[in-house]
Coordinates of C-alpha atoms in Angstrom, one line a residue:
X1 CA -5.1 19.7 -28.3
X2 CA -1.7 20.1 -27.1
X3 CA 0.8 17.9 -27.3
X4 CA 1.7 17.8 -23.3
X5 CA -1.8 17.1 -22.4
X6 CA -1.4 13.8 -25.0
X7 CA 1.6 12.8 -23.1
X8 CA 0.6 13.5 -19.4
X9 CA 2.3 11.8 -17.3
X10 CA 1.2 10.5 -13.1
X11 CA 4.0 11.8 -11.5
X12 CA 4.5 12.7 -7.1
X13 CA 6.7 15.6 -6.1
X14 CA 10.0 13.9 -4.5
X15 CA 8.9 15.6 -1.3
X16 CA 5.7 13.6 -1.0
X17 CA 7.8 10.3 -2.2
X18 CA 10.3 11.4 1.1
X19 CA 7.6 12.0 3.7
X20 CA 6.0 8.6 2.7
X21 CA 9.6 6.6 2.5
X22 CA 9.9 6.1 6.5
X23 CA 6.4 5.1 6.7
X24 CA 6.7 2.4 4.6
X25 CA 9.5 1.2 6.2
X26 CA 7.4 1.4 9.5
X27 CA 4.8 -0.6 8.6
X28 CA 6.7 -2.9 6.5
X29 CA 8.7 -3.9 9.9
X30 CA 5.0 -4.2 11.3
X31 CA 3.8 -6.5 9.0
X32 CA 7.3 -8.8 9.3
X33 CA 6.7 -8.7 13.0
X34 CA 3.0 -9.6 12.7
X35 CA 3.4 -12.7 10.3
X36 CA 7.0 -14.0 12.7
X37 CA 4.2 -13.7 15.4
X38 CA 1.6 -15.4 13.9
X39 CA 4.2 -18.3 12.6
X40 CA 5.8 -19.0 16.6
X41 CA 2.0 -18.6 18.0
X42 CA -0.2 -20.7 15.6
X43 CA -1.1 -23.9 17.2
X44 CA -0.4 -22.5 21.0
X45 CA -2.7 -23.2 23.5
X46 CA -3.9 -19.7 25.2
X47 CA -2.4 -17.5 22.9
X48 CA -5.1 -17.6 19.8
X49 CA -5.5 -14.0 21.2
X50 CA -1.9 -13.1 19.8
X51 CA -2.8 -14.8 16.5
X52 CA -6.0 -12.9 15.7
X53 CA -4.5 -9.5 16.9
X54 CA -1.4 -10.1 14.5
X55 CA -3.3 -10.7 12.1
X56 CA -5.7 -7.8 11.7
X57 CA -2.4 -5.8 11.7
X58 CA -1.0 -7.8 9.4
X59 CA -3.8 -7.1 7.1
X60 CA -4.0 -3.3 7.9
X61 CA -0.4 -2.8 7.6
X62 CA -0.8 -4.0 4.0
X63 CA -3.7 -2.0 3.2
X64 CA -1.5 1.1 3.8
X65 CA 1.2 -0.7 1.9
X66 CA -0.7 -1.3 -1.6
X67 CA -3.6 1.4 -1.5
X68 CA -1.0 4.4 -2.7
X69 CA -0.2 1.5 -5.5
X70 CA -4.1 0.7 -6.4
X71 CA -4.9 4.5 -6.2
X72 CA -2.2 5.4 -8.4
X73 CA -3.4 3.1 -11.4
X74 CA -6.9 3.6 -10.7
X75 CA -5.7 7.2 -11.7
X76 CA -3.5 6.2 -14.5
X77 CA -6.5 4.1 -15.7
X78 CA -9.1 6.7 -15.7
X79 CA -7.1 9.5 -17.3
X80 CA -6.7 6.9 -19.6
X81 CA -10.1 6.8 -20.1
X82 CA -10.4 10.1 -21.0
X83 CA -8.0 10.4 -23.2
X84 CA -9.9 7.6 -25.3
X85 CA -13.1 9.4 -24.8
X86 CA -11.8 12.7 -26.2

């Protein structure tokens, strides 16, 4: 076994990490919009609508947000894995 397979590293090309860098910001705005929404509209009569809407953006905003995160160590952790295993 060589020694750069024993020392493998999870690493992105810095031209993936750039494309992705605007689109976090994006949906980072969305999801500080979505919970100032959801703060001035809880409680108000006829606007429940605005609440439920902000909120399933919210929580799709931050799926986009942490999956790269939880996919990248669910990698880590399965070359890991095999590593042990060989």
């Amino acid at each position: 076994m060589s020694e750069t397979n024993t020392t493998q590293k999870l690493r992105f090309p810095s031209s993936t990490l750039m494309t992705t860098f605007p689109s976090y910001i994006f949906f980072a705005g969305i999801s500080f919009m979505a919970i100032r929404v959801i703060l001035n509209n809880y409680g108000v009569e006829g606007e429940e609508w605005r609440v439920v809407f902000a909120s399933v953006g919210l929580f799709l905003s931050s799926l986009f947000l942490i999956a790269p995160l939880w996919a990248k160590a669910y990698v880590k952790r399965k070359l890991g894995t095999q590593k042990k295993a060989e």
